[in-house]
Coordinates of C-alpha atoms in Angstrom, one line a residue:
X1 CA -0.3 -22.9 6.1
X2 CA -1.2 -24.0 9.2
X3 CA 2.4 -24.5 10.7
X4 CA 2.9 -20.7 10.1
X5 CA 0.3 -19.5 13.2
X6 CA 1.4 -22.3 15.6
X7 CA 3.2 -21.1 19.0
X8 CA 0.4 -18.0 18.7
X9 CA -0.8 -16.9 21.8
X10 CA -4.3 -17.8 21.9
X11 CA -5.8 -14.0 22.2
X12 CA -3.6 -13.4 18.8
X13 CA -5.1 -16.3 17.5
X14 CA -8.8 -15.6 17.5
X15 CA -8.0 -12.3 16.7
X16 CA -6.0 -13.3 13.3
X17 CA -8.7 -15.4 12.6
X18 CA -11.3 -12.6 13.7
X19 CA -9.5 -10.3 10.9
X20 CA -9.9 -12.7 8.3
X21 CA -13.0 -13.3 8.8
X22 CA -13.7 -9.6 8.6
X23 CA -11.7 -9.2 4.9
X24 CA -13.0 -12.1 3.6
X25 CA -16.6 -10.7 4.6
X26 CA -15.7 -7.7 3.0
X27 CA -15.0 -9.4 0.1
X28 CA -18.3 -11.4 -0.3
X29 CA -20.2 -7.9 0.4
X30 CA -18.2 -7.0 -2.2
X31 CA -19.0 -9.5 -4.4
X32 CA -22.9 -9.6 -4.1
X33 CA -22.6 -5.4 -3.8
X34 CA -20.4 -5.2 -7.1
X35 CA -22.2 -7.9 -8.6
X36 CA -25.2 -6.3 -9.8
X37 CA -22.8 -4.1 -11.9
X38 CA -21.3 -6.9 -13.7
X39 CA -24.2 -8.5 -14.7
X40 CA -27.2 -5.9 -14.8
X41 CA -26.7 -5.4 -18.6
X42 CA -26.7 -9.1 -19.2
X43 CA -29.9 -9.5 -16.8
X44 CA -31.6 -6.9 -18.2
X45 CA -31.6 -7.2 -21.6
X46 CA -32.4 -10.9 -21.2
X47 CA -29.2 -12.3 -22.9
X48 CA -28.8 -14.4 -20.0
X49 CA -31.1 -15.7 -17.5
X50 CA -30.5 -14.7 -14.1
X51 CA -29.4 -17.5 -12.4
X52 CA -26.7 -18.5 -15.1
X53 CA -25.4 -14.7 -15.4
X54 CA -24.6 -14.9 -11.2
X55 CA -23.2 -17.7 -11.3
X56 CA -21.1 -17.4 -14.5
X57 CA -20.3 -14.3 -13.5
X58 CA -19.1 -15.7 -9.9
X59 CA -16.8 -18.4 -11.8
X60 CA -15.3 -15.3 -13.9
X61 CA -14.6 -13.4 -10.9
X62 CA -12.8 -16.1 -8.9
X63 CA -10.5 -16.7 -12.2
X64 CA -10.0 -13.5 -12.0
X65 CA -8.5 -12.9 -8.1
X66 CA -6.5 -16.4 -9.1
X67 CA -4.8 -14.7 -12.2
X68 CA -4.7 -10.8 -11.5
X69 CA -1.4 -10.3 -9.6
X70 CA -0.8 -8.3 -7.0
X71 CA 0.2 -4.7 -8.6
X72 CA -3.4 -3.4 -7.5
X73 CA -3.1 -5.0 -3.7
X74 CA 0.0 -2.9 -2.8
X75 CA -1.1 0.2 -4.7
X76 CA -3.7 0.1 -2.4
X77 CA -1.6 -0.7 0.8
X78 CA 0.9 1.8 -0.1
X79 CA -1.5 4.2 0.6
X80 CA -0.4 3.9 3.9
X81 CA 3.0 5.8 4.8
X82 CA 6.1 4.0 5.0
X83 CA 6.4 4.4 8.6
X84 CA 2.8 3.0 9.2
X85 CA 3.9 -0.4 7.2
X86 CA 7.2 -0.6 8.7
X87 CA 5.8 -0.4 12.2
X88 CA 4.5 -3.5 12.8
X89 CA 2.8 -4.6 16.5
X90 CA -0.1 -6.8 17.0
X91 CA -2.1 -4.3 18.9
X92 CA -1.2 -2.1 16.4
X93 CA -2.4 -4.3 13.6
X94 CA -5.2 -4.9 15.4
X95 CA -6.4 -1.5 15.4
X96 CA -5.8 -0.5 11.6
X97 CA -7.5 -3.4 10.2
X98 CA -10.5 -3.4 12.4
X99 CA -11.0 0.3 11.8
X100 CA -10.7 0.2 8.0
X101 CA -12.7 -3.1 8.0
X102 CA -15.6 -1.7 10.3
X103 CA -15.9 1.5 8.4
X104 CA -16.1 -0.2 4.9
X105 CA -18.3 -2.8 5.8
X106 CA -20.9 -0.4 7.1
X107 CA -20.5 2.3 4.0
X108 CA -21.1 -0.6 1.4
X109 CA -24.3 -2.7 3.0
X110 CA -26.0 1.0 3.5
X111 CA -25.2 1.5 0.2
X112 CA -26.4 -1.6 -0.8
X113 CA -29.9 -1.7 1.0
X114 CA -31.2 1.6 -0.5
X115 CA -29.8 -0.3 -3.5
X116 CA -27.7 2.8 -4.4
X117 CA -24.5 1.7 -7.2
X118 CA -21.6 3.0 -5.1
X119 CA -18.2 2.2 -5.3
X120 CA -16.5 -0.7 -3.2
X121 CA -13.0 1.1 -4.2
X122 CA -13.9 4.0 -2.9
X123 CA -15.0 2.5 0.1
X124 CA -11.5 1.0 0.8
X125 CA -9.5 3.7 0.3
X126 CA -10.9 6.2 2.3
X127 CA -11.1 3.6 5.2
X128 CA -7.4 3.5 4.4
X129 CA -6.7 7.1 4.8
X130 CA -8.9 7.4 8.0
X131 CA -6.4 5.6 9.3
X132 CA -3.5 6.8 8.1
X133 CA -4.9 10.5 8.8
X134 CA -6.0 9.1 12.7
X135 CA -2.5 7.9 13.2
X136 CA -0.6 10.7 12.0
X137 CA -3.0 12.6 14.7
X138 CA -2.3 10.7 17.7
X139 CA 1.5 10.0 16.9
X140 CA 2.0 14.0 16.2
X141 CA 3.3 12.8 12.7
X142 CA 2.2 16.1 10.6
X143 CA -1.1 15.9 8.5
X144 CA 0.8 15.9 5.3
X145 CA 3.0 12.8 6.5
X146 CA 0.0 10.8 7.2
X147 CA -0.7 9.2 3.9
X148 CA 1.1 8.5 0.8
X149 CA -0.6 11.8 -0.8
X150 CA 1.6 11.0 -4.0
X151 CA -0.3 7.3 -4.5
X152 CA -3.4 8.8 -3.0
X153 CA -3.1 11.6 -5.9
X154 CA -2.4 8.6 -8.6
X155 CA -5.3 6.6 -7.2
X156 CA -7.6 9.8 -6.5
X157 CA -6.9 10.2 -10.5
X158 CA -7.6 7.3 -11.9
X159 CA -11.5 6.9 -9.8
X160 CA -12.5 10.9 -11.0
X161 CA -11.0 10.0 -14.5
X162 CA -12.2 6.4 -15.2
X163 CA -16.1 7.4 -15.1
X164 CA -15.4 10.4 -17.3
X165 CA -13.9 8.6 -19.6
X166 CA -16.4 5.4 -19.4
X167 CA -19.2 7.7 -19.7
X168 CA -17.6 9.3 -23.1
X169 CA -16.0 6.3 -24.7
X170 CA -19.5 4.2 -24.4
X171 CA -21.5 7.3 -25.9
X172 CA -18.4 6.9 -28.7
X173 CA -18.9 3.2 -29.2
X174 CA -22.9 3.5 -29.0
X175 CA -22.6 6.9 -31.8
X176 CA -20.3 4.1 -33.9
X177 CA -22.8 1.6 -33.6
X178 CA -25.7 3.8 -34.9
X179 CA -23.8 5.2 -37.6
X180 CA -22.0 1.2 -38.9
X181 CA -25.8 -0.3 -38.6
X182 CA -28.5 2.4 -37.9
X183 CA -31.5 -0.2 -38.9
X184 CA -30.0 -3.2 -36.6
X185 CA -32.4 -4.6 -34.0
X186 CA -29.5 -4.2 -31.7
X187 CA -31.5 -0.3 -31.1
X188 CA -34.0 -1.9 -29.5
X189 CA -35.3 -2.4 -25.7
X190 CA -36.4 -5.7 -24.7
X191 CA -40.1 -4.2 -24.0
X192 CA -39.8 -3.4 -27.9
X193 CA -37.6 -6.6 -29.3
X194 CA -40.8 -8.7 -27.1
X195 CA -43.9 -6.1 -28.6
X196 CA -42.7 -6.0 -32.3
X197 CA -41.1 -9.0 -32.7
X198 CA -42.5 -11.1 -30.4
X199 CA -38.9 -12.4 -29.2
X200 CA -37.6 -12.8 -25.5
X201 CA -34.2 -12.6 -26.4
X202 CA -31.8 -10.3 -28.1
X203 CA -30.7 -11.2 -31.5
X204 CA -27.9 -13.8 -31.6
X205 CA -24.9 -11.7 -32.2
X206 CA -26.5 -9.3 -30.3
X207 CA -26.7 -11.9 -27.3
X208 CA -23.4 -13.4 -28.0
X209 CA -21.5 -10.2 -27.7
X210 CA -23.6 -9.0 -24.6
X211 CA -22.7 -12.4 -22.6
X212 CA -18.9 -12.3 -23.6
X213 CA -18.3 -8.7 -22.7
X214 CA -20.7 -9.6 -19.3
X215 CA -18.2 -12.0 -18.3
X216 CA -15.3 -9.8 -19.4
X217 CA -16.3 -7.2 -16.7
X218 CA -16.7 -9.9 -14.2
X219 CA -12.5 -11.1 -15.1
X220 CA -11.6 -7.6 -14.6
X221 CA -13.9 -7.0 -12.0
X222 CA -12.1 -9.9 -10.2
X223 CA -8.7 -9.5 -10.9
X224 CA -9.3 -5.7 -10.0
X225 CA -11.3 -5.4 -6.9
X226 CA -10.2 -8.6 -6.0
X227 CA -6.7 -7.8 -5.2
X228 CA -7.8 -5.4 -3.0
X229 CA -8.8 -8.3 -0.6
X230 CA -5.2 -9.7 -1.1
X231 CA -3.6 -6.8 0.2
X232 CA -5.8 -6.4 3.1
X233 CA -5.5 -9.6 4.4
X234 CA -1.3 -8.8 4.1
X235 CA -2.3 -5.9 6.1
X236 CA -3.4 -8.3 8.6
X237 CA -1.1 -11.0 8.5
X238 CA 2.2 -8.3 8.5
X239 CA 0.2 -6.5 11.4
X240 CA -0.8 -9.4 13.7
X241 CA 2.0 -11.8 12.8
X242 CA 5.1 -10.1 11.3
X243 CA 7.2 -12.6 12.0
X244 CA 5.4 -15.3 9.6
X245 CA 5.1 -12.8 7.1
X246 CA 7.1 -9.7 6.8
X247 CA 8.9 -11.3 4.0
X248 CA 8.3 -14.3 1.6
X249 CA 9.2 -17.0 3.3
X250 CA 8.7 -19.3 0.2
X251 CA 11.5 -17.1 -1.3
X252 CA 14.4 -18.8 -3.5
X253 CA 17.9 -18.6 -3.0
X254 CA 17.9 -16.6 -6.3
X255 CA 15.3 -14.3 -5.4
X256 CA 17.3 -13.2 -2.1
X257 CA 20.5 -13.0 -4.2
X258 CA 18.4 -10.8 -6.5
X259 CA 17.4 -8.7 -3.6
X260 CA 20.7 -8.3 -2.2
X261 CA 22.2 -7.8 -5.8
X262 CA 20.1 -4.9 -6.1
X263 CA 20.9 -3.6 -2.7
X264 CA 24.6 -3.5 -4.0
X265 CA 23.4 -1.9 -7.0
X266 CA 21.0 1.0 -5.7
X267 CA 24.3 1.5 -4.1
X268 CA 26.4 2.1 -6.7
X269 CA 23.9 3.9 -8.5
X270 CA 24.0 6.9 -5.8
X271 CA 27.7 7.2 -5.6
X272 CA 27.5 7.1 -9.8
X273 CA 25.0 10.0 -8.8
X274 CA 26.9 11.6 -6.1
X275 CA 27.3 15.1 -7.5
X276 CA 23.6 15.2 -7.8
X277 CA 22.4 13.5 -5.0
X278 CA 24.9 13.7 -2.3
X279 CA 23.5 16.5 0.0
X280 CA 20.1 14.7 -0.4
X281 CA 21.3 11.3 0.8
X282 CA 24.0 12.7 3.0
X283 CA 26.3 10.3 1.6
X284 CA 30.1 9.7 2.6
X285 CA 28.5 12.0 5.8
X286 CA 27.9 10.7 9.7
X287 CA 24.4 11.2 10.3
X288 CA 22.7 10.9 13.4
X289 CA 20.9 7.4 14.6
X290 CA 22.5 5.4 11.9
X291 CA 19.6 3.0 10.9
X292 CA 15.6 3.6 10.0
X293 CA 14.0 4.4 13.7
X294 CA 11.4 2.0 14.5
X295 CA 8.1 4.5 13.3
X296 CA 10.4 7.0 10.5
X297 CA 12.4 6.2 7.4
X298 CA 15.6 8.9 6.6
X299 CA 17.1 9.5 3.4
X300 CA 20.5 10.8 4.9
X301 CA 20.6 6.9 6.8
X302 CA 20.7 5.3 3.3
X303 CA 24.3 4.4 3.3
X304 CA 24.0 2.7 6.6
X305 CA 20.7 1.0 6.1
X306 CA 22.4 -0.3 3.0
X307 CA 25.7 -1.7 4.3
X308 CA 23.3 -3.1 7.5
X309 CA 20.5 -4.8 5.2
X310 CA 23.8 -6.4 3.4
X311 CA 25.5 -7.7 6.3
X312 CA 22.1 -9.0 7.1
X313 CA 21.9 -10.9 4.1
X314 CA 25.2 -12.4 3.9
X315 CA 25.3 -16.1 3.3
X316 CA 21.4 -16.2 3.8
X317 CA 19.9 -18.9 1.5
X318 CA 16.7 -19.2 3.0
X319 CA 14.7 -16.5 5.4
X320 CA 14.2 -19.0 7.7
X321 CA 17.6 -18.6 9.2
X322 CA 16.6 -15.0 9.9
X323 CA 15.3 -14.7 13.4
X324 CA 11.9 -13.2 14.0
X325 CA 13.6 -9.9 14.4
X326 CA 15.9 -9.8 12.0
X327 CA 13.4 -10.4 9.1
X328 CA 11.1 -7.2 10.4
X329 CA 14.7 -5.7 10.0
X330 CA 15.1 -6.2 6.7
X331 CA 11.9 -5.3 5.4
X332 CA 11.8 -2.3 7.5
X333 CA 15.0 -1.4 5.7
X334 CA 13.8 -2.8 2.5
X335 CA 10.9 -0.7 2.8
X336 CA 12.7 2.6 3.6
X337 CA 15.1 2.2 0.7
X338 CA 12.6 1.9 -1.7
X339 CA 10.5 4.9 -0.3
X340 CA 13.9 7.2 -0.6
X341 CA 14.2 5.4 -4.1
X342 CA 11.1 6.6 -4.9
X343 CA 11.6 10.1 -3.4
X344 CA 15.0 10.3 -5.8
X345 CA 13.5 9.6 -8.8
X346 CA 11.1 12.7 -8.9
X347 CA 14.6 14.3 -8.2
X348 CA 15.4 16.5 -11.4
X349 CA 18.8 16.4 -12.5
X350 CA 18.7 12.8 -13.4
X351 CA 19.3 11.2 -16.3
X352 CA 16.1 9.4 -17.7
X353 CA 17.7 6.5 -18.2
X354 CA 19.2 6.2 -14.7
X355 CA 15.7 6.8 -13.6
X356 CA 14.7 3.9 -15.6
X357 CA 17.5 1.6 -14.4
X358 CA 16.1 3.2 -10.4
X359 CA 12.5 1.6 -11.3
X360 CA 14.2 -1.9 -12.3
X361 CA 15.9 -1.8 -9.0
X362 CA 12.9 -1.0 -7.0
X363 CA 11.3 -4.2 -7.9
X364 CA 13.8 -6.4 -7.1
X365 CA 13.9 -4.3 -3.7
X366 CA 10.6 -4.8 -3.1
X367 CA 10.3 -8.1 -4.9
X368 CA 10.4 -10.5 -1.2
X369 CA 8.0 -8.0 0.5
X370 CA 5.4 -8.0 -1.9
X371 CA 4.1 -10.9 -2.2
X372 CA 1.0 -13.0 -1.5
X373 CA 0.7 -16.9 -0.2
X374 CA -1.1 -19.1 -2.7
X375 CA -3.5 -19.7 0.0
X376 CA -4.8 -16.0 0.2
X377 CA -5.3 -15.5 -2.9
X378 CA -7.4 -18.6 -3.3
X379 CA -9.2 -17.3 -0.4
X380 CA -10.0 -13.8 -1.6
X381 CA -10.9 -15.4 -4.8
X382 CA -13.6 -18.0 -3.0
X383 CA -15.3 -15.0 -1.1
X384 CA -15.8 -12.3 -3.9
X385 CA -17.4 -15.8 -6.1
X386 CA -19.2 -16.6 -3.9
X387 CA -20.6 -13.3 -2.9
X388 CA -21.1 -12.6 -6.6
X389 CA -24.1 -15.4 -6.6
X390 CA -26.6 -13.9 -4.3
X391 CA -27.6 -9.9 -3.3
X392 CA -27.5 -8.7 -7.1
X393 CA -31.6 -7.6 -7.6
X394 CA -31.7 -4.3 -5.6
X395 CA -28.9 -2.6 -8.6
X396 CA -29.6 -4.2 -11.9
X397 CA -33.1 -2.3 -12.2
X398 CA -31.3 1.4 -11.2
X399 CA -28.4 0.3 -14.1
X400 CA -31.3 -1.2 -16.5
X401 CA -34.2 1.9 -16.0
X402 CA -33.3 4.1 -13.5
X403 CA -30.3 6.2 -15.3
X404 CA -32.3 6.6 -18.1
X405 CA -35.7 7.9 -18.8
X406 CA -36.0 5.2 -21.4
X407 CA -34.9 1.7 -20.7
X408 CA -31.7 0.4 -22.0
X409 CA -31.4 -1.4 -25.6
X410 CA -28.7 -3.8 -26.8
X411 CA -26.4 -1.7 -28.5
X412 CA -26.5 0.7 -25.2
X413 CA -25.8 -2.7 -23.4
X414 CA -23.2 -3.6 -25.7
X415 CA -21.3 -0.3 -25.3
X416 CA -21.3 0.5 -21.7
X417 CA -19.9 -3.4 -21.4
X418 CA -16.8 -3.4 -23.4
X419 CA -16.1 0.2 -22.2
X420 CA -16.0 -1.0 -19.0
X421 CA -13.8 -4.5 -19.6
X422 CA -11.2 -2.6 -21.5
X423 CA -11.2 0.4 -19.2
X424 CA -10.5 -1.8 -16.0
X425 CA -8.1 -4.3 -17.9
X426 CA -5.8 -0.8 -18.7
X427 CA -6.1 -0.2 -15.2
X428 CA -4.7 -3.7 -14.2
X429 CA -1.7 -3.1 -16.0
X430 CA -0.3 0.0 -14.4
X431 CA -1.7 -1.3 -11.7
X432 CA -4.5 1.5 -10.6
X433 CA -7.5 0.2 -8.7
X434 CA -10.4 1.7 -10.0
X435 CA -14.3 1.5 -9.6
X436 CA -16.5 -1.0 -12.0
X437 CA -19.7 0.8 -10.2
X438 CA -18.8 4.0 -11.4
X439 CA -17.1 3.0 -14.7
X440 CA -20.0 1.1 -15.8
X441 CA -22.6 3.5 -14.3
X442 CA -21.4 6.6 -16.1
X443 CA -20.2 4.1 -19.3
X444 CA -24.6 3.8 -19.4
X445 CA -25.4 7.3 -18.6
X446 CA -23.4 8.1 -21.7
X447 CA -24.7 6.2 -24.0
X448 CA -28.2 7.3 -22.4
X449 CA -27.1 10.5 -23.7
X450 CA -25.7 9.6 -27.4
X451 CA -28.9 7.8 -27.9
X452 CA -31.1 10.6 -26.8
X453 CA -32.7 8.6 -24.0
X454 CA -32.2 11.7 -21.4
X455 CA -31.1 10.5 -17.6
X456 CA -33.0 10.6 -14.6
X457 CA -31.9 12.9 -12.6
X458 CA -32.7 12.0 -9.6
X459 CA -31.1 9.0 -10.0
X460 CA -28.0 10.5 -11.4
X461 CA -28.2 12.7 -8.1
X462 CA -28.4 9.9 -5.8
X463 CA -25.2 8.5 -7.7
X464 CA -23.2 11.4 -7.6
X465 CA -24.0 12.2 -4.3
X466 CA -22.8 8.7 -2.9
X467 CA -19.7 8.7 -4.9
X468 CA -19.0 12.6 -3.2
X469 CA -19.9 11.2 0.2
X470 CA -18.0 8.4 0.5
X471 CA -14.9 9.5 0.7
X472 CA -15.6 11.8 3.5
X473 CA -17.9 9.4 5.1
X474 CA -15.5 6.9 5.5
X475 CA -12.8 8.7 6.3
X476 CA -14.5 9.9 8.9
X477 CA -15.7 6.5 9.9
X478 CA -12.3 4.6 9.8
X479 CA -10.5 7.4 11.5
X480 CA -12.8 7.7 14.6
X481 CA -13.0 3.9 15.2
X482 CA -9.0 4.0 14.6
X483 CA -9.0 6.7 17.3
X484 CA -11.3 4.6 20.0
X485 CA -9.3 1.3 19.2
X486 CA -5.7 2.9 19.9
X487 CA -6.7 4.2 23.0
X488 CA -8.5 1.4 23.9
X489 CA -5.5 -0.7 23.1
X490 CA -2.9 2.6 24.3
X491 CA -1.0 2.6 21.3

C-alpha cells in the first residue's frame, strides 16, 4: 500500500492523508451514532449487559464491512453524475470530499448530542448532492444534470419506504406473536418481568432470540452503512490520486480480457440493435469531438469511445503498462459507456432479453472501476468497530421509553429486531443503502402501536422532524462549503 502514494507531492500528501482521516472519522461517528440503534433493544431489555452488547456488537459490525461488498459503496457514489466522477483533479478532489465530509460530520454529532436517532444515510447523501447540485451551479451544468436524479429517485425510495414498511412488518410480527402465545412472559417490560417475577433477565428463549437478532442488526448494520465508508474513501483516493487508483491495479489478465471482451460486445450489441438505436447513438455517423470531453459523456461518441478504449487495451496484460494518463482514459471512457448503457436500457423498443444481456455487460464494464483495495475495507471496517464501543447511552433510552408511552417488552424487542436485520439484509442484495435509525425506529413505534402502548409524540415529532431536515440541511451545508472551497481553490 504504501508504494502506491510515493513520488506524492508533499501538500498532496497530508492532504490524502487529511481526507482519510476525515472518512474514517465519519465512520467511527458513525459507529458510536448508529450504535445505540443496534443495541438499544438488547440494552434495554437486559438480555445483554452493556458492556458485552457494545462490544459484540462492534465485532459484528467489523465482520460485517469485511464481508458486505461493495454494491452499496457505488450506489452511493453514483450519485454523483458521470461527468463529476470522470473529472478527476486533485484540487478538485479536494473540494468534494471535504465539503461532503464537513457537512456530514457536523449534521450527525448535533444530532447525536441532543441524543436525537437520525439517520447516518441520510446524512451522506444529501452531503452528496450538495455537491453535485454546487457543482452543476458553478460549472453552468443545468440543475437537472447535477446529480444522478434516476439513483437519487432509487435511493430517495428505498429510505421513505424502508421505515414504512419496518414500522408495519414489526406491528405484523408483534400481532403474530400475541396471537401464537398471548400468555408468554415475552409481553412483559423488564420493570414488570423484575416486580412480578422477581427476575433481571428475560426469559431464556426470550434472551436468546433478542441477542442473536441484536447482533443480526449490527452484521447488516455493518455490511450496509459500512460500505458507505468504502466508497467515500474511493471518492478520495480517485480524486486526489487518480493515477494510483482510477482502475484496479491488482486486476488479472482475465479480468482485463473480460473488460475488453465486453467492450467488443456492447459493440455488437448496438449494431444488432441498429434499427432501434441508431439515431440515439449516432452510429455509422461522424459526430463532432470524437471522444468523451474531459467534464461531459455523449452518446452519439459511443462508436469512437469504443474503438479508442479498444486500441487502448490491446495487448495490455497488466494496467501497469498504462501510463498515468492513459488509465484516467479508460475509465473515463469506461465510465461513459456504461452511463449511455444505462441510458439505452430504459430505451423502449428493446427486447427484454437484450436488456438482460445489456445489464451482464455493464458489469464486466464496470467490473475494473469498481473496486475496493483490501486495505480500505479493513480500514472502514476498524473505524465503524471501534466507534460502535463508546457514545451509545444518549439513544437507547429515546428507542427503549421515549417512542412509547409505555416502555418496551420482549416480544416488542423481538419484533422491531428481526424486522430490521431482514429489512437491511434485502437491501444489501439489490444493493440500496438504507437507514437502520429509521428502520428500527419506526419498526418500534409499530409495534408500540399493535400492542396498544400509544407513542409519544413529542418524541415521534422530534424524529420526523430530523429525518425531514436532514436532507435540506445538508444539502445546504455540503453545497455552500463546496461553493467556498472551489473558489478558494478556483476550480
Amino acid at each position: 500500500m504504501i508504494d502506491l502514494f510515493s513520488g506524492l507531492d508533499a501538500w498532496v500528501l497530508v492532504s490524502l492523508l487529511l481526507a482519510l482521516a476525515f472518512v474514517l472519522a465519519f465512520e467511527f461517528i458513525n459507529g458510536f451514532h448508529d450504535t445505540a440503534n443496534a443495541v438499544a433493544t438488547v440494552i434495554y431489555t437486559k438480555a445483554m449487559p452493556p458492556h458485552l452488547a457494545v462490544f459484540f456488537s462492534g465485532v459484528f459490525n467489523f465482520l460485517g464491512v469485511l464481508l458486505g461488498g461493495v454494491g452499496v459503496a457505488y450506489a452511493i457514489v453514483h450519485l454523483l453524475p458521470v461527468e463529476l466522477l470522470i473529472n478527476v483533479n486533485t484540487g478538485h478532489g479536494l473540494a468534494m470530499v471535504f465539503s461532503l465530509l464537513a457537512a456530514a460530520i457536523t449534521w450527525n454529532l448535533g444530532t447525536w448530542y441532543f441524543g436525537i436517532p437520525a439517520s447516518s444515510s441520510h446524512t451522506l447523501i444529501g452531503s452528496i448532492l450538495g455537491v453535485g447540485l454546487a457543482n452543476a451551479l458553478i460549472n453552468d451544468i443545468p440543475l437537472a444534470d447535477g446529480v444522478n436524479w434516476q439513483k437519487a429517485v432509487d435511493i430517495g425510495a428505498s429510505l421513505v419506504f424502508s421505515p414504512m414498511a419496518g414500522f408495519l412488518v414489526a406491528a405484523l410480527v408483534l400481532m403474530g406473536l400475541k396471537w401464537w402465545r398471548p400468555l408468554s412472559k415475552m409481553h412483559k417490560t423488564p420493570d414488570q418481568r423484575r416486580k412480578v417475577d422477581d427476575k433481571k433477565h428475560p426469559p431464556f428463549w426470550n434472551r436468546l432470540v433478542l441477542v442473536i437478532s441484536a447482533m443480526a442488526v449490527s452484521f447488516v448494520h455493518g455490511s450496509n452503512d459500512g460500505q458507505k465508508g468504502i466508497g467515500l474513501i474511493m471518492l478520495v483516493l480517485i480524486g486526489i490520486v487518480p493515477a494510483q487508483f482510477v482502475l484496479d491495479l491488482g486486476s488479472t489478465t482475465y479480468q482485463i480480457e473480460r473488460t475488453r471482451d465486453a467492450t467488443v460486445h456492447l459493440n455488437q450489441f448496438y449494431q444488432r440493435n441498429h434499427e432501434t438505436l441508431g439515431e440515439f447513438l449516432a452510429l455509422g455517423k461522424s459526430v463532432k469531438d470524437d471522444l468523451p470531453g474531459k467534464f461531459r459523456c455523449n452518446p452519439q461518441q459511443t462508436e469512437p469511445t469504443i474503438n479508442a478504449l479498444v486500441d487502448t487495451l490491446k495487448g495490455v496484460s497488466d494496467y501497469h503498462s498504462l501510463n498515468a494518463d492513459q488509465r484516467i482514459e479508460v475509465r473515463r471512457y469506461l465510465l461513459c459507456l456504461d452511463d449511455t448503457a444505462k441510458k439505452v436500457g430504459k430505451l423502449p423498443g428493446l427486447d427484454p432479453r437484450e436488456k438482460s444481456d445489456l445489464d451482464k455487460l455493464r458489469k464486466d464494464l464496470t467490473a475494473t472501476t469498481e473496486y475496493a483495495p483490501f486495505w480500505v475495507i479493513l480500514a472502514v471496517a476498524m473505524a465503524l468497530g471501534m466507534g460502535t464501543m463508546v457514545g451509545w447511552k444518549r439513544v437507547v433510552l429515546t428507542i427503549g421509553e421515549k417512542i412509547g408511552k409505555q416502555g418496551m417488552t420482549y416480544a416488542q424487542g423481538m419484533s422491531a429486531q428481526i424486522t430490521t436485520a431482514s429489512m437491511i439484509g434485502l437491501a444489501n442484495i439489490f444493493s440500496l443503502p438504507v437507514s437502520t435509525t429509521h428502520v428500527l425506529s419506526s419498526g418500534v413505534a409499530g409495534t408500540m402501536v399493535a400492542n396498544k402502548s400509544g407513542l409519544q409524540s413529542g418524541t415521534v415529532k422530534t424524529i420526523l422532524m430530523a429525518w425531514v431536515l436532514t436532507l435540506p440541511a445538508t444539502v445546504g451545508l455540503s453545497a455552500g462549503l463546496f461553493w467556498l472551497a472551489s473558489t478558494a481553490l478556483g476550480n
